[in-house]
Amino acid sequence: MFDQMKFIREIYPLNRTLVSEGTDLTLEKIGEALPKDFCVNAYRIIEIPSGTRCWTWTAPKKYVLRNAYLEDSAGKRILDIRDSFLHVASYSQPVDAWLTYDQLLPHLHYSSKRPAAIPWKFYYYSPNWAFCIPYNIFRSLNPSETFHAVIQSEFVDGSLKVGELYIKGRSPSELLIITNICHPCQVNDSITGVSVVIDMLHALNVQDLNTSLRVLFLPETIGSICYFATQPNASDNIRWGIFTEMLGNQDTLALQYSFEGSTYIDRVSEYVLTVQGKPFRTGAFRQIVGNDELVTNGPGLHIPTVSLSRSKATGDSFPEYHTSDDNPDILIEEYLHEARAVLQGIIGIINSDYIPHRRFKGPIFLTGHGLWNVWGDLPEGKEHTDRIMYLLEGELSVFDIAWKLGLRFEDVKRIVDEFAAKDLVECSPL
């Protein structure tokens, strides 16, 4: 039995950046948490060496943070990474200098909105350094004081690592799921996505898997770029994608549509959220989040990818966003389970859907084939069955037909399955 909260608490304190020991350890722990019966040989960690050209980007160097603190002239520690890695902006350059208050000020980050919290900042792509300080502590600093700023960091050659899980179904068509492992000392952003996906995998019946499944655990954005740039055939069979994060905070689920906005994965995701009966929100591409779905929807890949989160909007995702307040205490397990159920529902439809091709002409003689009551207790079932007959031309899947007619997928599938059982319909995989 997978213990989601235990897993989250183990990953939470690690210094998870683009390339770091904390990120490497996270990928190892993911491998240990995956279901053993079908993931042992299906999970691998792919390494992309620092400096590798990945489209218009370059795989970053490994960030090693050995020590960091800020002290006053009397040697009193104001900040120390032994208390939290968040006290230093990720990928900060090394520094050892005595500074006046005015000199130090440009290198301090705080949040007046959350005065007791440590904000998280990063300098992944622009060399700089900074300390992150609770606003309450910042206000207590003496402007006449001098301060000793020490950051002992290194940037060394390493490898950006991506955890890849590939589970082969009966069809080569693939569903892609992406979730992030970065953001040190934070949980809702992004490791709730990781935990929900792992929990979903524990409930997955791989024996009944028709559509193949590819899951990527990686650092945000640059991870997807490096993966697809160095694995050029990986996207060949990917038909749809889901990016997921921020799943445990107190808010409704939010579905962000793909770039096209009306593809199969958009419709299936909306349908599952609707039939599960919980309130949810929707938004156009880039209106809610902006992460790895920007890569997969983008030029050269064009994989229709939705995102599932509880985010409000990019940059204002939830009250504790990008601060030390994003800790295990804010998570609601029931909401994590709700998100898992949505993923299971989406996979369930994609896994059971197919494209029906009629093998008959004219209206079906239902009585003669023992199908007079094929619609069962479906309201207006006879009329719906007649309409379904007209849409079995091999252009629409069973789900597409249900969507077009405004019917439940399960009801339409039951009818088309009966037609197939009578050899009136030929079934092709998605």
Coordinates of C-alpha atoms in Angstrom, one line a residue:
M1 CA 0.0 0.0 0.0
F2 CA 1.5 3.3 -1.1
D3 CA 1.6 5.9 1.7
Q4 CA 1.3 9.2 -0.1
M5 CA 1.9 11.5 2.9
K6 CA 4.9 9.5 4.1
F7 CA 6.4 9.7 0.6
I8 CA 5.7 13.5 0.4
R9 CA 7.4 14.1 3.8
E10 CA 10.5 12.1 2.7
I11 CA 10.9 14.2 -0.5
Y12 CA 9.8 17.5 1.0
P13 CA 13.1 18.6 2.7
L14 CA 15.4 17.8 -0.2
N15 CA 17.2 20.5 -2.2
R16 CA 15.5 19.7 -5.5
T17 CA 16.7 22.0 -8.2
L18 CA 17.4 21.4 -11.9
V19 CA 20.5 19.3 -11.4
S20 CA 21.4 18.5 -7.8
E21 CA 22.0 15.7 -5.3
G22 CA 18.5 16.3 -3.9
T23 CA 17.0 15.8 -7.4
D24 CA 19.0 12.6 -8.0
L25 CA 17.8 11.2 -4.6
T26 CA 14.2 12.1 -5.4
L27 CA 14.3 10.0 -8.6
E28 CA 15.7 7.1 -6.7
K29 CA 12.9 7.4 -4.1
I30 CA 10.4 7.5 -6.9
G31 CA 11.8 4.2 -8.3
E32 CA 11.4 2.7 -4.8
A33 CA 7.8 3.9 -4.5
L34 CA 6.6 2.6 -7.8
P35 CA 4.6 -0.7 -7.9
K36 CA 7.1 -3.5 -7.9
D37 CA 5.1 -6.0 -9.9
F38 CA 5.2 -4.1 -13.2
C39 CA 7.6 -1.2 -12.8
V40 CA 10.9 -2.9 -12.0
N41 CA 12.0 -3.1 -15.6
A42 CA 9.8 -0.3 -16.9
Y43 CA 11.4 2.5 -14.9
R44 CA 14.8 4.0 -15.9
I45 CA 16.7 7.2 -15.1
I46 CA 17.9 9.0 -18.3
E47 CA 21.0 11.2 -17.9
I48 CA 21.7 14.2 -20.2
P49 CA 25.2 15.6 -19.5
S50 CA 25.7 19.2 -18.6
G51 CA 26.4 21.3 -21.7
T52 CA 24.4 19.1 -24.1
R53 CA 22.7 21.2 -26.7
C54 CA 19.0 20.6 -26.4
W55 CA 17.2 22.4 -29.3
T56 CA 17.8 26.1 -28.4
W57 CA 18.7 25.3 -24.8
T58 CA 21.6 23.8 -23.0
A59 CA 21.5 21.2 -20.2
P60 CA 22.5 23.0 -17.0
K61 CA 25.4 22.3 -14.7
K62 CA 24.9 20.6 -11.4
Y63 CA 24.4 23.0 -8.4
V64 CA 26.3 22.1 -5.3
L65 CA 25.4 24.2 -2.2
R66 CA 27.9 23.4 0.6
N67 CA 27.1 26.1 3.1
A68 CA 25.5 29.5 3.3
Y69 CA 24.6 32.0 6.0
L70 CA 24.1 35.7 6.8
E71 CA 25.5 37.1 10.0
D72 CA 25.9 40.6 11.6
S73 CA 29.1 42.2 12.7
A74 CA 28.9 40.5 16.1
G75 CA 28.8 37.1 14.4
K76 CA 25.1 36.5 15.1
R77 CA 23.5 34.3 12.4
I78 CA 20.5 35.9 10.8
L79 CA 20.0 33.1 8.2
D80 CA 21.5 29.7 7.8
I81 CA 20.7 27.0 5.2
R82 CA 20.9 24.4 8.0
D83 CA 17.4 25.7 8.9
S84 CA 16.1 25.7 5.3
F85 CA 17.6 25.5 1.8
L86 CA 15.0 28.2 0.9
H87 CA 17.2 30.8 2.6
V88 CA 19.4 30.9 -0.5
A89 CA 18.0 31.5 -4.0
S90 CA 18.5 28.4 -6.0
Y91 CA 21.6 28.5 -8.3
S92 CA 23.0 31.4 -6.4
Q93 CA 26.6 32.3 -7.3
P94 CA 29.3 32.0 -4.6
V95 CA 29.9 35.0 -2.4
D96 CA 32.0 35.9 0.7
A97 CA 31.7 39.6 1.5
W98 CA 31.1 42.2 4.2
L99 CA 28.3 44.5 3.0
T100 CA 26.5 47.5 4.2
Y101 CA 22.7 47.4 4.6
D102 CA 22.3 49.3 1.3
Q103 CA 24.7 46.9 -0.5
L104 CA 22.9 43.9 0.9
L105 CA 19.4 45.1 0.2
P106 CA 19.3 44.2 -3.6
H107 CA 20.3 40.6 -2.6
L108 CA 17.4 40.1 -0.2
H109 CA 14.0 38.7 -1.0
Y110 CA 11.0 38.7 1.3
S111 CA 7.2 38.6 1.1
S112 CA 5.2 41.1 3.0
K113 CA 2.0 39.1 2.1
R114 CA 3.3 36.2 4.1
P115 CA 5.6 37.9 6.7
A116 CA 6.6 34.8 8.6
A117 CA 7.4 32.7 5.5
I118 CA 10.6 32.3 3.5
P119 CA 10.0 33.0 -0.1
W120 CA 11.6 30.9 -2.8
K121 CA 13.6 32.5 -5.6
F122 CA 15.9 31.0 -8.3
Y123 CA 18.6 32.2 -10.7
Y124 CA 18.5 29.2 -13.1
Y125 CA 19.3 31.2 -16.2
S126 CA 20.7 34.5 -15.0
P127 CA 23.9 34.5 -12.8
N128 CA 23.2 36.3 -9.5
W129 CA 23.0 35.5 -5.8
A130 CA 20.5 36.3 -3.0
F131 CA 19.2 35.4 0.4
C132 CA 15.5 34.8 1.1
I133 CA 14.3 36.1 4.4
P134 CA 11.0 36.2 6.3
Y135 CA 9.6 39.8 6.2
N136 CA 9.4 39.8 10.0
I137 CA 13.2 39.2 10.2
F138 CA 13.9 41.7 7.4
R139 CA 12.2 44.5 9.3
S140 CA 14.4 43.9 12.3
L141 CA 17.6 44.4 10.4
N142 CA 19.6 47.5 11.5
P143 CA 20.3 49.8 8.5
S144 CA 23.5 51.0 10.3
E145 CA 24.9 47.4 10.6
T146 CA 27.3 45.6 8.3
F147 CA 26.6 42.0 7.3
H148 CA 28.7 39.0 6.4
A149 CA 27.2 37.2 3.4
V150 CA 28.5 33.7 2.7
I151 CA 27.4 31.4 0.0
Q152 CA 29.6 28.4 -0.7
S153 CA 28.3 27.1 -4.0
E154 CA 29.7 25.4 -7.0
F155 CA 28.6 24.7 -10.6
V156 CA 30.1 21.5 -11.8
D157 CA 29.5 19.2 -14.7
G158 CA 26.8 16.6 -14.0
S159 CA 23.7 15.3 -15.7
L160 CA 20.2 16.5 -15.8
K161 CA 18.2 13.4 -14.9
V162 CA 14.7 12.3 -16.0
G163 CA 12.7 9.4 -14.6
E164 CA 10.9 7.6 -17.3
L165 CA 8.3 4.9 -16.8
Y166 CA 7.0 3.2 -20.0
I167 CA 4.3 0.6 -19.7
K168 CA 3.4 -1.1 -23.0
G169 CA -0.2 -1.7 -23.8
R170 CA -1.8 -3.7 -26.6
S171 CA -1.8 -0.6 -28.8
P172 CA 1.3 1.4 -29.6
S173 CA -0.6 4.6 -29.1
E174 CA 0.6 6.4 -25.9
L175 CA -0.8 8.6 -23.2
L176 CA 1.9 10.8 -21.7
I177 CA 1.8 12.0 -18.1
I178 CA 4.4 14.6 -16.9
T179 CA 5.0 15.8 -13.4
N180 CA 7.7 17.9 -11.8
I181 CA 10.2 16.9 -9.1
C182 CA 11.9 20.3 -8.5
H183 CA 11.1 23.2 -6.0
P184 CA 13.1 22.6 -2.9
C185 CA 11.4 22.4 0.5
Q186 CA 7.9 22.7 -1.0
V187 CA 5.2 20.1 -1.5
N188 CA 2.1 21.2 -3.3
D189 CA 4.3 22.7 -6.0
S190 CA 5.2 20.3 -7.4
I191 CA 5.5 16.9 -5.6
T192 CA 1.8 16.4 -5.1
G193 CA 1.7 15.7 -8.8
V194 CA 4.4 13.0 -8.3
S195 CA 2.6 11.4 -5.4
V196 CA -0.8 11.4 -7.1
V197 CA 0.6 9.8 -10.2
I198 CA 2.4 7.1 -8.2
D199 CA -0.8 6.4 -6.2
M200 CA -2.7 6.1 -9.5
L201 CA -0.1 3.6 -10.8
H202 CA -0.6 1.4 -7.7
A203 CA -4.3 1.2 -8.6
L204 CA -3.6 0.5 -12.3
N205 CA -4.5 -2.9 -13.8
V206 CA -1.8 -3.3 -16.4
Q207 CA -3.3 -6.6 -17.6
D208 CA -6.2 -4.6 -19.1
L209 CA -4.1 -1.8 -20.6
N210 CA -4.8 -1.2 -24.2
T211 CA -3.1 2.2 -24.6
S212 CA 0.6 2.4 -23.7
L213 CA 1.5 4.7 -20.9
R214 CA 4.6 6.9 -20.6
V215 CA 5.2 8.8 -17.4
L216 CA 8.0 11.4 -17.0
F217 CA 9.3 12.7 -13.6
L218 CA 11.5 15.7 -14.3
P219 CA 12.7 19.2 -13.4
E220 CA 10.2 21.8 -14.7
T221 CA 10.4 22.8 -18.4
I222 CA 14.1 22.2 -19.0
G223 CA 13.5 18.5 -18.1
S224 CA 11.0 18.1 -20.9
I225 CA 13.2 20.0 -23.3
C226 CA 16.3 17.9 -22.6
Y227 CA 14.3 14.7 -22.6
F228 CA 12.6 15.1 -26.0
A229 CA 15.7 16.8 -27.6
T230 CA 17.9 13.8 -26.7
Q231 CA 15.2 11.0 -27.2
P232 CA 14.1 12.0 -30.7
N233 CA 11.9 8.9 -31.2
A234 CA 10.2 9.1 -27.8
S235 CA 7.3 11.2 -29.1
D236 CA 6.5 9.1 -32.2
N237 CA 3.5 7.3 -30.7
I238 CA 2.4 9.8 -28.1
R239 CA -1.1 10.9 -29.0
W240 CA -2.2 12.8 -25.9
G241 CA -0.6 14.4 -22.8
I242 CA -1.5 15.4 -19.2
F243 CA 0.6 17.6 -17.0
T244 CA -0.2 17.7 -13.4
E245 CA 0.8 19.5 -10.2
M246 CA -0.5 21.5 -7.3
L247 CA -3.2 18.9 -6.4
G248 CA -3.4 19.1 -2.6
N249 CA -4.4 22.6 -1.7
Q250 CA -7.8 23.8 -0.7
D251 CA -9.4 24.7 -4.0
T252 CA -11.4 23.1 -6.8
L253 CA -9.6 21.2 -9.6
A254 CA -8.7 23.2 -12.6
L255 CA -8.5 21.9 -16.2
Q256 CA -6.4 23.9 -18.6
Y257 CA -7.1 23.0 -22.2
S258 CA -4.4 22.2 -24.7
F259 CA -3.2 24.7 -27.2
E260 CA -5.8 23.6 -29.7
G261 CA -8.4 23.6 -27.0
S262 CA -10.8 21.1 -28.5
T263 CA -8.9 17.8 -29.0
Y264 CA -9.7 14.4 -27.8
I265 CA -7.8 14.7 -24.5
D266 CA -9.5 18.0 -23.8
R267 CA -13.0 16.5 -24.2
V268 CA -12.2 13.3 -22.3
S269 CA -10.7 15.3 -19.4
E270 CA -13.7 17.6 -19.2
Y271 CA -16.1 14.7 -19.4
V272 CA -14.5 12.8 -16.5
L273 CA -14.5 15.9 -14.3
T274 CA -18.1 16.5 -15.2
V275 CA -19.4 12.9 -14.5
Q276 CA -17.4 12.7 -11.2
G277 CA -19.7 15.5 -10.0
K278 CA -17.2 17.7 -8.1
P279 CA -16.9 21.4 -8.8
F280 CA -14.1 22.3 -11.2
R281 CA -12.8 25.2 -13.2
T282 CA -11.5 25.4 -16.8
G283 CA -9.1 27.8 -18.6
A284 CA -7.6 28.2 -22.0
F285 CA -4.0 27.3 -22.8
R286 CA -1.6 29.3 -20.5
Q287 CA -4.4 30.9 -18.5
I288 CA -3.9 28.6 -15.4
V289 CA -0.4 27.2 -15.4
G290 CA 2.6 27.4 -17.7
N291 CA 5.0 24.5 -17.3
D292 CA 5.9 21.4 -19.3
E293 CA 2.7 21.5 -21.3
L294 CA 4.3 24.5 -23.0
V295 CA 6.9 22.2 -24.4
T296 CA 4.7 19.3 -25.5
N297 CA 2.0 21.5 -27.0
G298 CA 4.8 23.5 -28.7
P299 CA 6.6 23.6 -32.0
G300 CA 8.1 20.4 -33.2
L301 CA 6.1 18.1 -30.9
H302 CA 2.5 19.3 -31.1
I303 CA 1.2 16.8 -28.5
P304 CA -2.2 18.0 -27.3
T305 CA -1.6 18.3 -23.6
V306 CA -3.9 19.4 -20.9
S307 CA -3.0 20.3 -17.3
L308 CA -4.7 19.3 -14.1
S309 CA -4.1 21.3 -11.0
R310 CA -5.7 23.4 -8.3
S311 CA -3.9 26.5 -9.4
K312 CA -5.7 29.9 -9.7
A313 CA -3.6 31.4 -12.4
T314 CA 0.1 31.6 -13.3
G315 CA 2.1 33.5 -10.7
D316 CA -0.8 33.5 -8.2
S317 CA -1.4 29.8 -7.9
F318 CA -2.4 29.4 -4.2
P319 CA -1.7 31.5 -1.1
E320 CA 1.4 29.6 0.0
Y321 CA 2.9 29.5 -3.5
H322 CA 6.7 29.6 -3.7
T323 CA 7.2 30.0 0.1
S324 CA 8.1 27.9 3.0
D325 CA 4.4 27.8 3.9
D326 CA 4.0 25.3 1.1
N327 CA 4.6 22.4 3.5
P328 CA 2.9 19.1 4.2
D329 CA 0.5 20.8 6.7
I330 CA -1.4 22.5 4.0
L331 CA -2.3 19.4 2.1
I332 CA -5.7 17.7 2.1
E333 CA -5.5 14.0 1.5
E334 CA -9.0 13.8 0.3
Y335 CA -8.1 16.3 -2.5
L336 CA -5.1 14.1 -3.5
H337 CA -7.4 11.1 -3.8
E338 CA -9.9 13.2 -5.8
A339 CA -7.2 14.1 -8.3
R340 CA -6.1 10.4 -8.5
A341 CA -9.7 9.4 -9.4
V342 CA -9.8 11.9 -12.2
L343 CA -6.5 10.5 -13.7
Q344 CA -7.9 7.0 -13.3
G345 CA -11.1 8.1 -15.1
I346 CA -9.2 9.7 -18.0
I347 CA -7.0 6.6 -18.4
G348 CA -10.0 4.4 -18.1
I349 CA -11.8 6.0 -21.0
I350 CA -8.8 6.1 -23.3
N351 CA -8.0 2.5 -22.4
S352 CA -11.5 1.2 -23.3
D353 CA -12.3 3.5 -26.2
Y354 CA -12.0 2.4 -29.8
I355 CA -13.1 3.3 -33.3
P356 CA -16.1 1.4 -34.6
H357 CA -16.6 0.7 -38.3
R358 CA -20.0 -0.5 -39.4
R359 CA -20.3 -3.8 -41.3
F360 CA -23.9 -3.4 -42.2
K361 CA -26.0 -1.3 -44.6
G362 CA -29.3 0.3 -43.8
P363 CA -30.9 0.3 -40.4
I364 CA -30.1 -2.7 -38.3
F365 CA -32.9 -5.2 -37.9
L366 CA -32.6 -5.1 -34.1
T367 CA -35.2 -7.8 -33.3
G368 CA -33.6 -10.2 -35.8
H369 CA -30.3 -9.8 -34.0
G370 CA -31.6 -10.0 -30.5
L371 CA -30.9 -6.3 -30.0
W372 CA -34.4 -4.9 -29.7
N373 CA -33.8 -3.8 -26.1
V374 CA -30.1 -3.0 -26.5
W375 CA -30.6 0.4 -25.0
G376 CA -31.9 -1.1 -21.8
D377 CA -33.2 1.6 -19.4
L378 CA -31.5 4.4 -21.3
P379 CA -34.1 7.3 -21.6
E380 CA -35.1 7.7 -25.3
G381 CA -32.9 4.7 -25.9
K382 CA -34.4 3.7 -29.3
E383 CA -33.9 7.2 -30.7
H384 CA -30.3 7.3 -29.4
T385 CA -29.5 3.9 -30.8
D386 CA -30.8 5.0 -34.2
R387 CA -28.5 8.1 -34.1
I388 CA -25.5 6.0 -33.1
M389 CA -26.0 3.8 -36.2
Y390 CA -25.4 6.8 -38.4
L391 CA -22.1 7.6 -36.8
L392 CA -20.3 4.2 -37.1
E393 CA -18.4 5.2 -40.2
G394 CA -14.9 4.8 -38.7
E395 CA -14.4 8.5 -38.3
L396 CA -15.4 8.8 -34.7
S397 CA -14.4 6.8 -31.6
V398 CA -17.1 5.6 -29.2
F399 CA -16.3 8.5 -26.9
D400 CA -16.5 10.9 -29.8
I401 CA -20.0 9.6 -30.6
A402 CA -21.1 9.9 -27.0
W403 CA -19.7 13.5 -26.8
K404 CA -21.4 14.4 -30.1
L405 CA -24.8 13.1 -28.9
G406 CA -24.4 14.4 -25.4
L407 CA -24.7 10.9 -23.9
R408 CA -22.7 9.0 -21.3
F409 CA -19.7 7.2 -22.6
E410 CA -20.7 4.1 -20.7
D411 CA -24.1 4.0 -22.3
V412 CA -22.9 4.4 -25.8
K413 CA -20.1 1.9 -25.3
R414 CA -22.6 -0.7 -24.1
I415 CA -24.7 -0.3 -27.2
V416 CA -21.7 -0.4 -29.6
D417 CA -20.1 -3.3 -27.8
E418 CA -23.4 -5.2 -28.4
F419 CA -23.2 -4.4 -32.1
A420 CA -19.6 -5.6 -32.1
A421 CA -20.6 -8.8 -30.4
K422 CA -23.1 -9.5 -33.2
D423 CA -20.3 -8.8 -35.8
L424 CA -22.1 -5.7 -37.0
V425 CA -19.2 -3.5 -36.1
E426 CA -15.5 -3.9 -36.5
C427 CA -13.3 -2.3 -33.8
S428 CA -10.1 -0.5 -34.4
P429 CA -7.8 0.9 -31.7
L430 CA -7.4 4.6 -31.2

